[in-house]
Coordinates of N, CA and C in Angstrom, one line a residue:
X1 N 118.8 102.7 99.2 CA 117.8 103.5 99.8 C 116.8 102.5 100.5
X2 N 116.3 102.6 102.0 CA 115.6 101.5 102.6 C 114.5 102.2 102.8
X3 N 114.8 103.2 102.4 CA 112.9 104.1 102.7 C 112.2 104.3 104.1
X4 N 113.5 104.3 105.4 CA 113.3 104.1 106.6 C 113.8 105.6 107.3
X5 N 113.0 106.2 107.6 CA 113.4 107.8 108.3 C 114.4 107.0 109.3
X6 N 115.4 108.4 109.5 CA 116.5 108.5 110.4 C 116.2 109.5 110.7
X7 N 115.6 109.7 112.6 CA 116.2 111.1 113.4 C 117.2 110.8 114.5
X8 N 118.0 111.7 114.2 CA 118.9 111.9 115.1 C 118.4 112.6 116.5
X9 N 118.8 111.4 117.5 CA 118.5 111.8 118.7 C 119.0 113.5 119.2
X10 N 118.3 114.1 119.4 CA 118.5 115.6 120.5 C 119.5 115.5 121.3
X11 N 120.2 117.0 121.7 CA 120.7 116.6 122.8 C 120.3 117.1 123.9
X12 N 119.0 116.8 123.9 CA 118.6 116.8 125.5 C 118.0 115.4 125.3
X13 N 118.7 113.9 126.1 CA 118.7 112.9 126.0 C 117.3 112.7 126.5
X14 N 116.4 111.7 126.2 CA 115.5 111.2 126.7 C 115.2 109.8 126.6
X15 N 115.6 108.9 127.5 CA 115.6 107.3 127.1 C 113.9 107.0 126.7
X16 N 112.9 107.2 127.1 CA 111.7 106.7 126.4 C 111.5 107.3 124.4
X17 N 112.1 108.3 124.4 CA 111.9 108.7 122.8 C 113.0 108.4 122.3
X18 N 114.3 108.0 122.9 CA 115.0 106.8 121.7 C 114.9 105.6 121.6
X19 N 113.9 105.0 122.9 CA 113.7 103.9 122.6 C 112.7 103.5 121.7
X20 N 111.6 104.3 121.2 CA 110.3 104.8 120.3 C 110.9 104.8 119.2
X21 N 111.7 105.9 118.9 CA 112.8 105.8 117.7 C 113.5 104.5 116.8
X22 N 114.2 103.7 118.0 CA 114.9 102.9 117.5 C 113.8 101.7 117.1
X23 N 113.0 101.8 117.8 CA 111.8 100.3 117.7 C 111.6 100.8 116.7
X24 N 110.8 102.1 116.1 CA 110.6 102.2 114.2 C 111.2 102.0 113.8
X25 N 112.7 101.8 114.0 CA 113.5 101.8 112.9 C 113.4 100.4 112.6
X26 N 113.2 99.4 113.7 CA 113.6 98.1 113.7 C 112.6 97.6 113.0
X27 N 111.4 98.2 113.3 CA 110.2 98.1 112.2 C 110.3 98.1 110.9
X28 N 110.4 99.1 110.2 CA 110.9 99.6 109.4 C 111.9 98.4 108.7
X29 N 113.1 97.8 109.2 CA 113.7 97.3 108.7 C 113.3 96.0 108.4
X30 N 112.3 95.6 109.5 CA 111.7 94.3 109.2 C 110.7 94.3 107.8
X31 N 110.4 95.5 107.7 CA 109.0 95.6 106.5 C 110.2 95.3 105.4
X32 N 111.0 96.0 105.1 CA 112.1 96.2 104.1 C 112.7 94.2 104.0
X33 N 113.6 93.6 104.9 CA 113.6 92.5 104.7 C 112.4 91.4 104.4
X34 N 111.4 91.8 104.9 CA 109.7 91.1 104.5 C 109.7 91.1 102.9
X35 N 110.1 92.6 102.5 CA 109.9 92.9 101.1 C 110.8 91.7 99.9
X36 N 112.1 92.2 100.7 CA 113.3 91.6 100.0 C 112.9 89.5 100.1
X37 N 112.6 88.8 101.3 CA 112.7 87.7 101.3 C 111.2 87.4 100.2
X38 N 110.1 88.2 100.3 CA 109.0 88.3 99.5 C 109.4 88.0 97.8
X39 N 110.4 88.9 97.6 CA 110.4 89.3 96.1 C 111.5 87.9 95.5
X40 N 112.6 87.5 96.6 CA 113.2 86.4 95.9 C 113.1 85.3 96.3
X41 N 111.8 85.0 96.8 CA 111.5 83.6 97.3 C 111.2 82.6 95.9
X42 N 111.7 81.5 96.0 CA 111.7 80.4 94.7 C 112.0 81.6 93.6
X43 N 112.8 82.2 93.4 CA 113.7 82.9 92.4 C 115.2 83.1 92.8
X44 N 115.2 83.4 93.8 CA 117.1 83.7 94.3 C 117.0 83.0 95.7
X45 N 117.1 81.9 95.8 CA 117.3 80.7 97.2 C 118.2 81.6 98.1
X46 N 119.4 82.1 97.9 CA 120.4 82.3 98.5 C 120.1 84.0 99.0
X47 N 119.7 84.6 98.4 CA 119.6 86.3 98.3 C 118.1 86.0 99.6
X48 N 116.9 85.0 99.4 CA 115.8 84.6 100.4 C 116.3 84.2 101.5
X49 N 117.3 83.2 101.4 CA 117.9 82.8 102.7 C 118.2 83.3 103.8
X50 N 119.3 84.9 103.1 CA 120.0 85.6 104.1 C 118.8 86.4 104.2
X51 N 117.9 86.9 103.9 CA 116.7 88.1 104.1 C 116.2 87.5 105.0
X52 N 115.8 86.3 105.0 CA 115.2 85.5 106.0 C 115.7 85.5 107.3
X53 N 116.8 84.8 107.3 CA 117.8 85.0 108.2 C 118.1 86.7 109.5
X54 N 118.7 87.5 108.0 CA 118.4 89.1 109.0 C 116.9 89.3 109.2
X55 N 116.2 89.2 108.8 CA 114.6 89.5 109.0 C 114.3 89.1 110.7
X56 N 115.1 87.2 111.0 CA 114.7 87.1 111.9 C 115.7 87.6 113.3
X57 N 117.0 88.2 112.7 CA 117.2 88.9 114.0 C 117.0 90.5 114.5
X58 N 116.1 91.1 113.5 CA 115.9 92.3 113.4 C 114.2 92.3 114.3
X59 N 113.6 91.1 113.9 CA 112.2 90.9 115.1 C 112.9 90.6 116.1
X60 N 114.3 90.1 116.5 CA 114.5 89.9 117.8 C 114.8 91.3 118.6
X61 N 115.9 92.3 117.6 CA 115.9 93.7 117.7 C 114.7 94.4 118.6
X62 N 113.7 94.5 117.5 CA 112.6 94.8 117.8 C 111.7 94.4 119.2
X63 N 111.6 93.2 119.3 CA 111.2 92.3 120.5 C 112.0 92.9 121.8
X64 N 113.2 93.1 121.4 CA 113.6 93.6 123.0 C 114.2 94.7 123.2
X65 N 114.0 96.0 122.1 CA 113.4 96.7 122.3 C 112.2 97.5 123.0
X66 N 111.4 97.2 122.3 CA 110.2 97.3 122.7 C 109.6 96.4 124.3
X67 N 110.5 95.3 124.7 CA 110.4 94.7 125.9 C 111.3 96.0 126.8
X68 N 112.3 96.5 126.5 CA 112.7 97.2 127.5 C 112.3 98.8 127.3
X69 N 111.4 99.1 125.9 CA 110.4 100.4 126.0 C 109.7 100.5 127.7
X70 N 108.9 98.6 127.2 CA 107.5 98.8 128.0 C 108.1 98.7 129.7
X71 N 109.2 98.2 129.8 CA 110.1 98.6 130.9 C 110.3 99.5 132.1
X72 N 110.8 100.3 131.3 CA 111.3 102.0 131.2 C 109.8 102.7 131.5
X73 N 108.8 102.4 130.9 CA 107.4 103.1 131.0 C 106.8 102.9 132.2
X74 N 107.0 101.3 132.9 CA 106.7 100.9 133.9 C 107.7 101.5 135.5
X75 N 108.5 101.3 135.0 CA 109.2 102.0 136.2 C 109.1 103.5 135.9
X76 N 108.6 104.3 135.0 CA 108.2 105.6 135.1 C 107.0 105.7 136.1
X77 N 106.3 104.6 135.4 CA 104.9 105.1 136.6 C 105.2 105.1 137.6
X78 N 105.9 104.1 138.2 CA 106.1 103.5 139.7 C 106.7 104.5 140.5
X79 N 107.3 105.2 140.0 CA 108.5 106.4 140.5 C 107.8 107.0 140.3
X80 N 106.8 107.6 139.4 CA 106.0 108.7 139.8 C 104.8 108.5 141.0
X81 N 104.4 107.6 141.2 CA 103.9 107.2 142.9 C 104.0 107.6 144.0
X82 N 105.2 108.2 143.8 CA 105.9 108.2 145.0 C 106.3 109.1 145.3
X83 N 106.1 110.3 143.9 CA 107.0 111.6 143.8 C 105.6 112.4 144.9

C-alpha cells in the first residue's frame, strides 16, 4: 500500500487533467521513496541505494511532466488568442 490515490482517467479525454493527475502521482511517489530512503539510510545500504536511485528517476518523471503540463497550458492560451 503506497498511500497514493489512483483516478482513473474519464472517458471524456482531457490532456491538461491527466497531466495534473499523473504529476500527483509522481509526487506522491517521490514522498513515498523520500520515506523509504529516509527510514533505511545507515541501516539497510542496499534497500537506501535503490530508493535513492528510483526516487531520482521519479523527480525526473515529475520534472517533465509537469514541463510538458506548463506546455500544453501555454499553447492553450495562445490558441485562445486567436479564437
Amino acid at each position: 500500500y503506497t498511500g497514493c490515490a489512483y483516478e482513473e482517467p474519464d472517458s471524456d479525454f482531457e490532456v491538461t487533467r491527466l497531466l495534473v493527475q499523473n504529476t500527483a502521482s509522481e509526487r506522491c511517489a517521490i514522498r513515498r521513496y523520500q520515506e523509504i530512503a529516509s527510514m533505511t539510510d545507515g541501516k539497510d545500504f542496499t534497500t537506501c541505494d535503490l530508493a535513492k536511485r528510483i526516487l531520482a528517476d521519479e523527480q525526473a518523471h515529475e520534472q517533465e511532466l509537469q514541463d510538458f503540463l506548463d506546455d500544453v497550458r501555454m499553447l492553450y492560451r495562445e490558441t485562445s488568442l486567436y479564437e
